[in-house]
Amino acid sequence: MAGIRYRPEIDGLRALAVIPVVMFHLGFGLTGGYVGVDVFFVISGFLITGIICRGLEDETFSLAEFWERRIRRIFPALFVVVAATLAVGLWLLAPNELVELGESSVAQSLLLANIYFWRDIGYFAGPAEFKPLLHTWSLAVEEQFYLFFPLALYLLRRLSRKKLF
């Protein structure tokens, strides 16, 4: 995309953000996994806001093109992960766990995994280790951001022909 220059400091922040996430998942007792995810959200919001605002100011921004780029970037890998998880789940999971896996895969396909897993807490909820798509909660939050935030900025720009910032 024209006008976007490489920012090595952002790659550095991404590297620092991934460390607590990986350490948490490897079981090294580090509890900063959520902080790492939050840093990724901030970085994503910063970059996406810049792209959208530049496009709106230049009058070159298209919601359809923006969403198409996000779909092309995220969905192929997501499809592979969900399909592979379902295939392995058929082989390894008990029937009730397989039903939950199916529900969570449907929720992710509707961009609602975060809401599904948020509602799937409580005394009778199974342990996180038996929720193979639990990690998709953060992706659902990102997808919802990509869906609604650009639309909000686009509508604000259309309502006010003044500069956004």
PDB file of C-alpha atoms in Angstrom:
ATOM      1  CA  MET A   1       0.000   0.000   0.000  1.00  0.00           C
ATOM      2  CA  ALA A   2       1.436   3.352  -1.027  1.00  0.00           C
ATOM      3  CA  GLY A   3       2.374   5.852   1.639  1.00  0.00           C
ATOM      4  CA  ILE A   4       3.075   3.339   4.373  1.00  0.00           C
ATOM      5  CA  ARG A   5       6.707   3.122   5.318  1.00  0.00           C
ATOM      6  CA  TYR A   6       8.347   0.333   7.243  1.00  0.00           C
ATOM      7  CA  ARG A   7       8.520   1.034  10.973  1.00  0.00           C
ATOM      8  CA  PRO A   8      11.220  -1.112  12.646  1.00  0.00           C
ATOM      9  CA  GLU A   9      10.248   0.130  16.117  1.00  0.00           C
ATOM     10  CA  ILE A  10       6.790  -1.390  15.619  1.00  0.00           C
ATOM     11  CA  ASP A  11       8.376  -4.749  14.802  1.00  0.00           C
ATOM     12  CA  GLY A  12      10.383  -4.345  18.010  1.00  0.00           C
ATOM     13  CA  LEU A  13       7.221  -3.740  20.010  1.00  0.00           C
ATOM     14  CA  ARG A  14       5.629  -6.793  18.399  1.00  0.00           C
ATOM     15  CA  ALA A  15       8.637  -8.883  19.408  1.00  0.00           C
ATOM     16  CA  LEU A  16       8.416  -7.622  22.983  1.00  0.00           C
ATOM     17  CA  ALA A  17       4.667  -8.273  23.046  1.00  0.00           C
ATOM     18  CA  VAL A  18       4.979 -11.862  21.850  1.00  0.00           C
ATOM     19  CA  ILE A  19       7.468 -12.857  24.574  1.00  0.00           C
ATOM     20  CA  PRO A  20       4.985 -12.893  27.491  1.00  0.00           C
ATOM     21  CA  VAL A  21       2.371 -14.636  25.336  1.00  0.00           C
ATOM     22  CA  VAL A  22       4.763 -17.432  24.353  1.00  0.00           C
ATOM     23  CA  MET A  23       6.194 -17.725  27.875  1.00  0.00           C
ATOM     24  CA  PHE A  24       2.679 -17.990  29.304  1.00  0.00           C
ATOM     25  CA  HIS A  25       1.696 -20.732  26.862  1.00  0.00           C
ATOM     26  CA  LEU A  26       4.922 -22.638  27.456  1.00  0.00           C
ATOM     27  CA  GLY A  27       4.070 -22.743  31.161  1.00  0.00           C
ATOM     28  CA  PHE A  28       6.997 -20.710  32.455  1.00  0.00           C
ATOM     29  CA  GLY A  29       4.802 -19.061  35.074  1.00  0.00           C
ATOM     30  CA  LEU A  30       4.716 -15.727  33.298  1.00  0.00           C
ATOM     31  CA  THR A  31       1.247 -14.230  33.604  1.00  0.00           C
ATOM     32  CA  GLY A  32       1.679 -11.415  31.092  1.00  0.00           C
ATOM     33  CA  GLY A  33       0.042 -13.139  28.129  1.00  0.00           C
ATOM     34  CA  TYR A  34      -2.914 -10.785  28.146  1.00  0.00           C
ATOM     35  CA  VAL A  35      -0.605  -7.772  28.241  1.00  0.00           C
ATOM     36  CA  GLY A  36       1.086  -9.047  25.083  1.00  0.00           C
ATOM     37  CA  VAL A  37      -2.278  -9.430  23.371  1.00  0.00           C
ATOM     38  CA  ASP A  38      -3.243  -5.921  24.486  1.00  0.00           C
ATOM     39  CA  VAL A  39      -0.017  -4.510  23.014  1.00  0.00           C
ATOM     40  CA  PHE A  40      -0.842  -6.223  19.719  1.00  0.00           C
ATOM     41  CA  PHE A  41      -4.300  -4.629  19.792  1.00  0.00           C
ATOM     42  CA  VAL A  42      -2.785  -1.189  20.371  1.00  0.00           C
ATOM     43  CA  ILE A  43      -0.280  -1.650  17.539  1.00  0.00           C
ATOM     44  CA  SER A  44      -3.001  -2.876  15.206  1.00  0.00           C
ATOM     45  CA  GLY A  45      -5.264   0.027  16.131  1.00  0.00           C
ATOM     46  CA  PHE A  46      -2.454   2.517  15.561  1.00  0.00           C
ATOM     47  CA  LEU A  47      -1.561   1.125  12.136  1.00  0.00           C
ATOM     48  CA  ILE A  48      -5.137   0.651  10.945  1.00  0.00           C
ATOM     49  CA  THR A  49      -6.199   4.110  12.123  1.00  0.00           C
ATOM     50  CA  GLY A  50      -3.316   5.639  10.190  1.00  0.00           C
ATOM     51  CA  ILE A  51      -4.219   3.733   7.024  1.00  0.00           C
ATOM     52  CA  ILE A  52      -7.882   4.676   7.270  1.00  0.00           C
ATOM     53  CA  CYS A  53      -7.310   8.340   8.126  1.00  0.00           C
ATOM     54  CA  ARG A  54      -4.788   8.794   5.304  1.00  0.00           C
ATOM     55  CA  GLY A  55      -7.231   7.199   2.878  1.00  0.00           C
ATOM     56  CA  LEU A  56     -10.109   9.338   4.117  1.00  0.00           C
ATOM     57  CA  GLU A  57      -8.077  12.532   3.899  1.00  0.00           C
ATOM     58  CA  ASP A  58      -6.896  11.637   0.366  1.00  0.00           C
ATOM     59  CA  GLU A  59     -10.427  10.469  -0.522  1.00  0.00           C
ATOM     60  CA  THR A  60      -9.024   7.102  -1.647  1.00  0.00           C
ATOM     61  CA  PHE A  61     -10.436   4.978   1.184  1.00  0.00           C
ATOM     62  CA  SER A  62     -12.848   2.179   0.322  1.00  0.00           C
ATOM     63  CA  LEU A  63     -14.563   0.110   3.003  1.00  0.00           C
ATOM     64  CA  ALA A  64     -14.958  -2.794   0.590  1.00  0.00           C
ATOM     65  CA  GLU A  65     -11.254  -2.786  -0.313  1.00  0.00           C
ATOM     66  CA  PHE A  66     -10.258  -2.437   3.341  1.00  0.00           C
ATOM     67  CA  TRP A  67     -12.410  -5.389   4.383  1.00  0.00           C
ATOM     68  CA  GLU A  68     -11.249  -7.444   1.399  1.00  0.00           C
ATOM     69  CA  ARG A  69      -7.599  -6.928   2.425  1.00  0.00           C
ATOM     70  CA  ARG A  70      -8.375  -8.024   5.982  1.00  0.00           C
ATOM     71  CA  ILE A  71     -10.241 -11.117   4.730  1.00  0.00           C
ATOM     72  CA  ARG A  72      -7.401 -12.070   2.384  1.00  0.00           C
ATOM     73  CA  ARG A  73      -4.856 -11.654   5.197  1.00  0.00           C
ATOM     74  CA  ILE A  74      -6.690 -13.406   8.042  1.00  0.00           C
ATOM     75  CA  PHE A  75      -9.174 -15.943   6.687  1.00  0.00           C
ATOM     76  CA  PRO A  76      -6.948 -18.413   4.787  1.00  0.00           C
ATOM     77  CA  ALA A  77      -4.840 -19.219   7.855  1.00  0.00           C
ATOM     78  CA  LEU A  78      -7.914 -19.161  10.098  1.00  0.00           C
ATOM     79  CA  PHE A  79      -9.703 -21.611   7.797  1.00  0.00           C
ATOM     80  CA  VAL A  80      -6.747 -24.011   7.909  1.00  0.00           C
ATOM     81  CA  VAL A  81      -6.499 -23.794  11.706  1.00  0.00           C
ATOM     82  CA  VAL A  82     -10.234 -24.347  12.256  1.00  0.00           C
ATOM     83  CA  ALA A  83     -10.432 -27.186   9.696  1.00  0.00           C
ATOM     84  CA  ALA A  84      -7.384 -28.934  11.162  1.00  0.00           C
ATOM     85  CA  THR A  85      -8.714 -28.472  14.696  1.00  0.00           C
ATOM     86  CA  LEU A  86     -12.080 -29.948  13.723  1.00  0.00           C
ATOM     87  CA  ALA A  87     -10.377 -32.902  12.012  1.00  0.00           C
ATOM     88  CA  VAL A  88      -8.177 -33.645  15.026  1.00  0.00           C
ATOM     89  CA  GLY A  89     -11.155 -33.021  17.325  1.00  0.00           C
ATOM     90  CA  LEU A  90     -13.136 -35.761  15.544  1.00  0.00           C
ATOM     91  CA  TRP A  91     -10.368 -38.143  16.440  1.00  0.00           C
ATOM     92  CA  LEU A  92      -9.488 -37.031  19.993  1.00  0.00           C
ATOM     93  CA  LEU A  93     -12.483 -35.399  21.656  1.00  0.00           C
ATOM     94  CA  ALA A  94     -15.372 -36.913  23.551  1.00  0.00           C
ATOM     95  CA  PRO A  95     -18.834 -36.284  22.058  1.00  0.00           C
ATOM     96  CA  ASN A  96     -19.708 -33.415  24.418  1.00  0.00           C
ATOM     97  CA  GLU A  97     -16.316 -31.778  23.787  1.00  0.00           C
ATOM     98  CA  LEU A  98     -16.849 -32.206  20.046  1.00  0.00           C
ATOM     99  CA  VAL A  99     -20.197 -30.409  20.304  1.00  0.00           C
ATOM    100  CA  GLU A 100     -18.471 -27.514  22.119  1.00  0.00           C
ATOM    101  CA  LEU A 101     -15.755 -27.467  19.455  1.00  0.00           C
ATOM    102  CA  GLY A 102     -18.408 -27.256  16.755  1.00  0.00           C
ATOM    103  CA  GLU A 103     -20.157 -24.430  18.585  1.00  0.00           C
ATOM    104  CA  SER A 104     -16.923 -22.498  19.006  1.00  0.00           C
ATOM    105  CA  SER A 105     -16.017 -22.970  15.323  1.00  0.00           C
ATOM    106  CA  VAL A 106     -19.440 -21.633  14.302  1.00  0.00           C
ATOM    107  CA  ALA A 107     -18.999 -18.710  16.709  1.00  0.00           C
ATOM    108  CA  GLN A 108     -15.603 -17.928  15.159  1.00  0.00           C
ATOM    109  CA  SER A 109     -17.014 -18.107  11.647  1.00  0.00           C
ATOM    110  CA  LEU A 110     -19.599 -15.519  12.739  1.00  0.00           C
ATOM    111  CA  LEU A 111     -16.784 -13.363  14.235  1.00  0.00           C
ATOM    112  CA  LEU A 112     -18.216 -13.929  17.723  1.00  0.00           C
ATOM    113  CA  ALA A 113     -15.734 -16.299  19.395  1.00  0.00           C
ATOM    114  CA  ASN A 114     -14.971 -13.750  22.117  1.00  0.00           C
ATOM    115  CA  ILE A 115     -18.640 -13.574  23.091  1.00  0.00           C
ATOM    116  CA  TYR A 116     -19.020 -17.359  22.893  1.00  0.00           C
ATOM    117  CA  PHE A 117     -16.076 -17.982  25.231  1.00  0.00           C
ATOM    118  CA  TRP A 118     -17.065 -15.134  27.540  1.00  0.00           C
ATOM    119  CA  ARG A 119     -20.477 -16.784  27.974  1.00  0.00           C
ATOM    120  CA  ASP A 120     -18.854 -20.218  28.358  1.00  0.00           C
ATOM    121  CA  ILE A 121     -17.490 -19.595  31.835  1.00  0.00           C
ATOM    122  CA  GLY A 122     -18.694 -20.815  35.156  1.00  0.00           C
ATOM    123  CA  TYR A 123     -18.768 -23.802  37.443  1.00  0.00           C
ATOM    124  CA  PHE A 124     -19.769 -26.352  34.788  1.00  0.00           C
ATOM    125  CA  ALA A 125     -17.567 -24.993  32.005  1.00  0.00           C
ATOM    126  CA  GLY A 126     -14.763 -27.316  31.057  1.00  0.00           C
ATOM    127  CA  PRO A 127     -11.105 -26.402  31.525  1.00  0.00           C
ATOM    128  CA  ALA A 128      -9.452 -24.130  28.975  1.00  0.00           C
ATOM    129  CA  GLU A 129      -7.119 -26.958  27.921  1.00  0.00           C
ATOM    130  CA  PHE A 130     -10.127 -28.702  26.358  1.00  0.00           C
ATOM    131  CA  LYS A 131     -11.231 -25.686  24.309  1.00  0.00           C
ATOM    132  CA  PRO A 132      -9.010 -25.964  21.226  1.00  0.00           C
ATOM    133  CA  LEU A 133     -10.261 -22.738  19.620  1.00  0.00           C
ATOM    134  CA  LEU A 134     -10.115 -20.633  22.787  1.00  0.00           C
ATOM    135  CA  HIS A 135      -7.269 -18.603  21.306  1.00  0.00           C
ATOM    136  CA  THR A 136      -9.640 -17.292  18.632  1.00  0.00           C
ATOM    137  CA  TRP A 137     -11.297 -14.961  21.161  1.00  0.00           C
ATOM    138  CA  SER A 138      -8.633 -12.336  20.489  1.00  0.00           C
ATOM    139  CA  LEU A 139      -8.944 -12.768  16.737  1.00  0.00           C
ATOM    140  CA  ALA A 140     -12.703 -12.184  17.019  1.00  0.00           C
ATOM    141  CA  VAL A 141     -12.045  -8.934  18.892  1.00  0.00           C
ATOM    142  CA  GLU A 142      -9.648  -7.877  16.125  1.00  0.00           C
ATOM    143  CA  GLU A 143     -12.160  -8.823  13.425  1.00  0.00           C
ATOM    144  CA  GLN A 144     -14.905  -6.838  15.160  1.00  0.00           C
ATOM    145  CA  PHE A 145     -12.545  -3.867  15.351  1.00  0.00           C
ATOM    146  CA  TYR A 146     -11.800  -4.193  11.619  1.00  0.00           C
ATOM    147  CA  LEU A 147     -15.516  -4.361  10.899  1.00  0.00           C
ATOM    148  CA  PHE A 148     -16.865  -1.504  13.010  1.00  0.00           C
ATOM    149  CA  PHE A 149     -14.025   0.985  13.543  1.00  0.00           C
ATOM    150  CA  PRO A 150     -13.402   1.753   9.852  1.00  0.00           C
ATOM    151  CA  LEU A 151     -17.140   2.087   9.327  1.00  0.00           C
ATOM    152  CA  ALA A 152     -17.365   4.544  12.234  1.00  0.00           C
ATOM    153  CA  LEU A 153     -14.462   6.634  10.911  1.00  0.00           C
ATOM    154  CA  TYR A 154     -15.913   6.540   7.407  1.00  0.00           C
ATOM    155  CA  LEU A 155     -19.320   7.722   8.645  1.00  0.00           C
ATOM    156  CA  LEU A 156     -17.749  10.435  10.803  1.00  0.00           C
ATOM    157  CA  ARG A 157     -15.821  11.682   7.797  1.00  0.00           C
ATOM    158  CA  ARG A 158     -18.943  11.684   5.629  1.00  0.00           C
ATOM    159  CA  LEU A 159     -20.914  13.565   8.296  1.00  0.00           C
ATOM    160  CA  SER A 160     -18.165  16.111   8.846  1.00  0.00           C
ATOM    161  CA  ARG A 161     -16.078  17.168   5.891  1.00  0.00           C
ATOM    162  CA  LYS A 162     -13.547  18.620   8.354  1.00  0.00           C
ATOM    163  CA  LYS A 163     -10.340  16.851   9.223  1.00  0.00           C
ATOM    164  CA  LEU A 164     -10.804  13.982  11.659  1.00  0.00           C
ATOM    165  CA  PHE A 165      -7.768  14.790  13.796  1.00  0.00           C
TER     166      PHE A 165
END
